[in-house]
Tab-separated table of C-alpha atoms in Angstrom:
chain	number	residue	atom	x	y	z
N	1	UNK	CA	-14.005	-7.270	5.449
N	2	UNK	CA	-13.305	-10.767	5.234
N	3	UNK	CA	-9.526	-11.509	3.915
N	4	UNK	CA	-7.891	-14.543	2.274
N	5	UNK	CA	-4.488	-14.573	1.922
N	6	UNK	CA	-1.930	-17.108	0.815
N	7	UNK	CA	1.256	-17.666	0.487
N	8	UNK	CA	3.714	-18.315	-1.312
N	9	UNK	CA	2.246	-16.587	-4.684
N	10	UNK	CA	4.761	-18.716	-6.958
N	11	UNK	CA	6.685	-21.607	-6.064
N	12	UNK	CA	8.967	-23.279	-8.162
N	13	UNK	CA	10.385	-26.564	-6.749
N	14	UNK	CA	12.405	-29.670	-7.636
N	15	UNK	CA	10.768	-33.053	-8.066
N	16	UNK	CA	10.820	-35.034	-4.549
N	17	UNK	CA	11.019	-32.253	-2.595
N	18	UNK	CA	7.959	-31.335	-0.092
N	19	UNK	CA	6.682	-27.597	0.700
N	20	UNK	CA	3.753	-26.018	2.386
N	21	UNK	CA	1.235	-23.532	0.748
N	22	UNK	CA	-0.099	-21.639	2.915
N	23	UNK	CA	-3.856	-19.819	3.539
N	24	UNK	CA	-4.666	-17.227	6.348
N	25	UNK	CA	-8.180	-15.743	6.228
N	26	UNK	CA	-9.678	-12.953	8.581
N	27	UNK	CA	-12.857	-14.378	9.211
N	28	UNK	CA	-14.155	-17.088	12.183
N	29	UNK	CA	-15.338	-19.260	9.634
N	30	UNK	CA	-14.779	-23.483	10.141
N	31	UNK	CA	-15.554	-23.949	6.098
N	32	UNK	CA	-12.163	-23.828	3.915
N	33	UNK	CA	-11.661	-25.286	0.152
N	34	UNK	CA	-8.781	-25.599	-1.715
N	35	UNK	CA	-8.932	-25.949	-5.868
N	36	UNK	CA	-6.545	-26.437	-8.371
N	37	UNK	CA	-6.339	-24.783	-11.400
N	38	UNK	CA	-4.685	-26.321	-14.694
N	39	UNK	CA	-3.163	-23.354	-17.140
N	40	UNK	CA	-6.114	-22.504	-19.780
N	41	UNK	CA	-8.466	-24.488	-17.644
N	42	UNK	CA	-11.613	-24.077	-15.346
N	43	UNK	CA	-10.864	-25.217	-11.142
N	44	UNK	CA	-11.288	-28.534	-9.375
N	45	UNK	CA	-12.179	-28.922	-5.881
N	46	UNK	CA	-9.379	-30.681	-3.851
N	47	UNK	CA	-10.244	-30.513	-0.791
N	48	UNK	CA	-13.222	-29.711	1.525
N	49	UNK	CA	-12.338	-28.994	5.479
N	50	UNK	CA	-15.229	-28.556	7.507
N	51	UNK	CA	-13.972	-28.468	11.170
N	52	UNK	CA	-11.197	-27.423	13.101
N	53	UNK	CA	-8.566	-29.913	13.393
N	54	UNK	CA	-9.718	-31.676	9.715
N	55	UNK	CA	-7.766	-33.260	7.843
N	56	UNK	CA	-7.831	-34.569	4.178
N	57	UNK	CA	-5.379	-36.746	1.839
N	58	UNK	CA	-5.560	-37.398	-1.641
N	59	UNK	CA	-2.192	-38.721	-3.295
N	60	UNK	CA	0.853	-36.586	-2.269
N	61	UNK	CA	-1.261	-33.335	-1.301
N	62	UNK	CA	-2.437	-33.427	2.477
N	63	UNK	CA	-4.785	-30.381	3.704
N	64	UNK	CA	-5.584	-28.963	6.911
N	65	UNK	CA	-7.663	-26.590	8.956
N	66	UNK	CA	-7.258	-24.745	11.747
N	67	UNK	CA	-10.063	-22.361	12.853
N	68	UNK	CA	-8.744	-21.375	15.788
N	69	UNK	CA	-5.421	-20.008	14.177
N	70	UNK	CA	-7.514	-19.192	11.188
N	71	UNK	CA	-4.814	-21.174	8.828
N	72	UNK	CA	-5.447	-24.001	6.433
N	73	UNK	CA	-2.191	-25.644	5.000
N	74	UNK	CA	-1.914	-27.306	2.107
N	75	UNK	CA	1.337	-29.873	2.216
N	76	UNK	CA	3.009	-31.269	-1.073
N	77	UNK	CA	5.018	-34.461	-0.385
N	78	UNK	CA	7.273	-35.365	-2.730
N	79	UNK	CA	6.294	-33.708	-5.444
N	80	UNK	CA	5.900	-34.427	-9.167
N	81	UNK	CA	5.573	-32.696	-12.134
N	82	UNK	CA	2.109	-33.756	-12.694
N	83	UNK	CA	1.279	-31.550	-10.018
N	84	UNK	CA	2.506	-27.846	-11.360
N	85	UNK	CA	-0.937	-25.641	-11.010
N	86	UNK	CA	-2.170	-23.438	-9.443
N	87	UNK	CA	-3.948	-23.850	-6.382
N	88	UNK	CA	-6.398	-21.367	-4.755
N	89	UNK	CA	-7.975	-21.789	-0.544
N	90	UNK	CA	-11.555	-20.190	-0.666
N	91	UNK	CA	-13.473	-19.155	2.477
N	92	UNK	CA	-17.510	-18.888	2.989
N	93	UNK	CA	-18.197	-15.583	4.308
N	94	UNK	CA	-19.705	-14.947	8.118
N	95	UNK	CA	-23.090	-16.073	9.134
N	96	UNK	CA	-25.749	-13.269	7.545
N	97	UNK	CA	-24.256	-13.733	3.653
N	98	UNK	CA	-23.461	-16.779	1.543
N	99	UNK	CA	-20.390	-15.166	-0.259
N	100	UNK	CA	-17.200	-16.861	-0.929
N	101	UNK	CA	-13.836	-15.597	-0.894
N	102	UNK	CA	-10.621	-16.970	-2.606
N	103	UNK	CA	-7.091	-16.536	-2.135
N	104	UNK	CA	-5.012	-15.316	-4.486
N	105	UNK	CA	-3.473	-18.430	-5.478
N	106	UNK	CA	0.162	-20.284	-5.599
N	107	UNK	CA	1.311	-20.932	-8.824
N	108	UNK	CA	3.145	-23.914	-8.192
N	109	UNK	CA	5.798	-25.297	-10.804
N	110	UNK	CA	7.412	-28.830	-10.105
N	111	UNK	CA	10.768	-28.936	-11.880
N	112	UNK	CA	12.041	-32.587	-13.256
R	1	UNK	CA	-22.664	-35.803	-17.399
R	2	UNK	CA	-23.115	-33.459	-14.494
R	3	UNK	CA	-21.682	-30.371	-15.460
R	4	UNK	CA	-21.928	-26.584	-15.669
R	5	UNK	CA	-22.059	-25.150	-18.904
R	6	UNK	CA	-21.104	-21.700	-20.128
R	7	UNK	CA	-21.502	-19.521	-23.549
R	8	UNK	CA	-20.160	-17.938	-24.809
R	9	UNK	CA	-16.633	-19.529	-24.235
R	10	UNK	CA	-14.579	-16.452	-26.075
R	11	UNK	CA	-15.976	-13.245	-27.069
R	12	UNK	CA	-14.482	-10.137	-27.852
R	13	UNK	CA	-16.868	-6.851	-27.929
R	14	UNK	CA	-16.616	-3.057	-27.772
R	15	UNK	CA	-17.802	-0.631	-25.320
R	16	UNK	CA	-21.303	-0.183	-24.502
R	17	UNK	CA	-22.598	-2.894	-26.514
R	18	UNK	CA	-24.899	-5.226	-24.330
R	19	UNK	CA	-23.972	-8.380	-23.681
R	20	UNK	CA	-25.418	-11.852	-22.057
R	21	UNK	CA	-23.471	-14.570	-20.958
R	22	UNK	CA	-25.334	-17.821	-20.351
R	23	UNK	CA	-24.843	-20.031	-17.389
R	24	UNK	CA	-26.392	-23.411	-17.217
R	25	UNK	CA	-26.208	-26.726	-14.664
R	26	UNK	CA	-27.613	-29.793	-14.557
R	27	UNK	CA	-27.106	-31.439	-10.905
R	28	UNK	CA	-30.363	-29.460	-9.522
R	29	UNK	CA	-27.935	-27.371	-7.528
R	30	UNK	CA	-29.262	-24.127	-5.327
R	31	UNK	CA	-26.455	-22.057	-5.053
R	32	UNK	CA	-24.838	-19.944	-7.894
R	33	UNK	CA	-22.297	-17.673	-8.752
R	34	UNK	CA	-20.105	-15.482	-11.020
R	35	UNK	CA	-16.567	-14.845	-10.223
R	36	UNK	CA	-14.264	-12.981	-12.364
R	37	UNK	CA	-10.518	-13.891	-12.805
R	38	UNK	CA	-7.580	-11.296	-13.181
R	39	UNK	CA	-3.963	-11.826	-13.065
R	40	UNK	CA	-2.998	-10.974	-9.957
R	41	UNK	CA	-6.004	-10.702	-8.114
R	42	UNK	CA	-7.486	-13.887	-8.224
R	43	UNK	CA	-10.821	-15.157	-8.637
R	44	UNK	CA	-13.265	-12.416	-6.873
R	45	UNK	CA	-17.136	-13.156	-6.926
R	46	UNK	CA	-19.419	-10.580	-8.543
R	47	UNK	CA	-23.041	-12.326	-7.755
R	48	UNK	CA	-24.490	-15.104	-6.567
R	49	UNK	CA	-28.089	-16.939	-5.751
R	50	UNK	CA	-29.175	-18.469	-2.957
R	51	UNK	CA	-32.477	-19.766	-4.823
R	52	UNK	CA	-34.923	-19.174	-7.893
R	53	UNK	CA	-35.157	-15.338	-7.302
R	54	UNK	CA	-32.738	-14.878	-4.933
R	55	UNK	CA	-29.605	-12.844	-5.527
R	56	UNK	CA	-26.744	-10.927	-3.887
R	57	UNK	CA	-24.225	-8.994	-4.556
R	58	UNK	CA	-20.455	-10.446	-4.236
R	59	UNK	CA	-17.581	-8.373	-3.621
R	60	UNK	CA	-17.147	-6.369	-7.414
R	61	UNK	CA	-21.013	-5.972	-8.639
R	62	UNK	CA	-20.659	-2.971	-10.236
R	63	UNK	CA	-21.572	-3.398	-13.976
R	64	UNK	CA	-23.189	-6.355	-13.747
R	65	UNK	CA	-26.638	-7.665	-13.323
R	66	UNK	CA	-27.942	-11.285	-12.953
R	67	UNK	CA	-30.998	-12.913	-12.750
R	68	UNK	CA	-31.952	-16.142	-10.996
R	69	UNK	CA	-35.804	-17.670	-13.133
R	70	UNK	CA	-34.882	-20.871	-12.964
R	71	UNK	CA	-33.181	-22.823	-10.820
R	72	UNK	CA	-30.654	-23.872	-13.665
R	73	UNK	CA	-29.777	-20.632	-15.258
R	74	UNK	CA	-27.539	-17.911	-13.858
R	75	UNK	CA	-26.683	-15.425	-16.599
R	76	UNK	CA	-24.559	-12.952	-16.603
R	77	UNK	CA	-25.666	-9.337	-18.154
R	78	UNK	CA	-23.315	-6.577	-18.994
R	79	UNK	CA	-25.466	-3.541	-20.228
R	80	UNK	CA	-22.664	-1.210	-20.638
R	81	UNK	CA	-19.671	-3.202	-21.114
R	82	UNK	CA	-16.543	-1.282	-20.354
R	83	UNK	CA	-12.691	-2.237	-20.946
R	84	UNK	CA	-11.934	-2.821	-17.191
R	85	UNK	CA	-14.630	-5.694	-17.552
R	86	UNK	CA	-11.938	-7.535	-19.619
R	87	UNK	CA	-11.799	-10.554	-17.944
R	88	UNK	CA	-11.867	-14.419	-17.458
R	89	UNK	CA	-15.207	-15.032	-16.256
R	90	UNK	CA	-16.648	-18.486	-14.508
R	91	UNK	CA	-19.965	-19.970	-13.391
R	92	UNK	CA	-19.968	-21.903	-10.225
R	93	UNK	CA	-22.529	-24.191	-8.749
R	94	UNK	CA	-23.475	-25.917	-5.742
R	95	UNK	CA	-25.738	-28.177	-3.871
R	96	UNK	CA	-26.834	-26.248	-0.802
R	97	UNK	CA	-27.989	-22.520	0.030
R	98	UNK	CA	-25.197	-21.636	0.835
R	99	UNK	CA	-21.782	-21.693	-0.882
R	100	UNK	CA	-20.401	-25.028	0.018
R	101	UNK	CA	-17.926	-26.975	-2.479
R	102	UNK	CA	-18.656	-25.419	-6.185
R	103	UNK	CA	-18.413	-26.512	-9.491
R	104	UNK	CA	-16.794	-24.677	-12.255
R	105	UNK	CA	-17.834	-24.089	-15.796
R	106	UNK	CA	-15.451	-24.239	-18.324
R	107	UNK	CA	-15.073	-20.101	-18.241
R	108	UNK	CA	-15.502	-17.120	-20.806
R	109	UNK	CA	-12.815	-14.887	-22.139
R	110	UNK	CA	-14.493	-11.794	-22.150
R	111	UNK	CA	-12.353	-8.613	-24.406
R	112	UNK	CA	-14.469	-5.449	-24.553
R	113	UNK	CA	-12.334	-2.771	-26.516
């Protein structure tokens, strides 16, 4: 049974301080995505990783994959308020189905 | 506006009362799905479709049917609604067959009492 598993769950941090969510999965797939959630709102892709070793920027969130660990990281540098959410990994299931598995989410709040 | 439309966007019901909720997207997209969101547990996926006629079960199906006539609806049927299917319910889309980078409808509050 394919697993997804992040951590932290909640995170509460100051402003300008950088941390690390985390995602583990169980299964050998190279295809990770990681979405943010707003509260009272629908989720936005962030990032899609489709190799080991990939890497992706946008702003003060970097993402990462790596297959062979199983682990995708998802680093906050310096963060800001703007970015409290909640942020979810999501995994494509083995070859033979088309499912897709998320995390169970960080809620992440950015303190001022 | 590409998007992924869902309705109803709140509904409160009670038990066994039928219900259909609509799932529409206008990109041309082949893959589909329904994923339902609890506290706690995340978002888990209850269907999906590969293509026009093509379904599969996720990982929490029971309850729920779904039906895939055309390639831009994906609705979601509860026949027998219970309380445990209580839930925040979305739509997702993408481009390929298989699950890929999706896009989210706006979601339904679903209360069945």
């Amino acid at each position: 049974e394919l697993k997804v598993e992040q951590n932290p769950l909640f995170l509460s941090m100051q402003e300008g301080k950088n941390y690390t969510i985390y995602c583990n999965y169980s299964t050998t797939s190279d295809r990770l995505y990681w979405y943010r959630q707003d509260p009272g709102k629908s989720l936005e892709s962030l990032f899609v990783l489709l190799s080991n070793g990939a890497v992706k920027q946008e702003g003060r969130l970097m993402a990462s994959l790596d297959t062979k660990a199983r682990l995708s990281t998802l680093h906050i540098t310096a963060a800001v308020h703007d970015l409290s959410a909640t942020y979810f990994c999501a995994v494509e299931g083995t070859s033979g189905t088309y499912k897709y598995i998320f995390g169970t989410g960080t809620r992440l709040k950015v303190l001022a | 506006e590409a998007q992924v439309t869902q309705n109803p966007r709140y509904l409160i019901t009670v038990t066994g009362k039928k219900l259909t909720v609509t799932c529409s997207q206008n990109m041309n997209h082949e893959y589909m799905s329904w994923y339902r969101q609890d506290p706690g547990l995340g978002l888990r996926q209850i269907y999906y479709s590969m293509n026009v006629e093509v379904t599969d079960k996720g990982d929490v199906p029971e309850g729920y049917k779904v039906s895939r006539k055309e390639k831009r609806n994906f609705p979601l049927i509860l026949e027998s609604p219970s309380p445990n299917q209580t839930s925040l319910y979305f739509c997702a889309s993408s481009l390929g067959h298989g699950p890929g980078e999706q896009y989210f409808g706006p979601g339904t509050r679903l209360t069945v009492t």
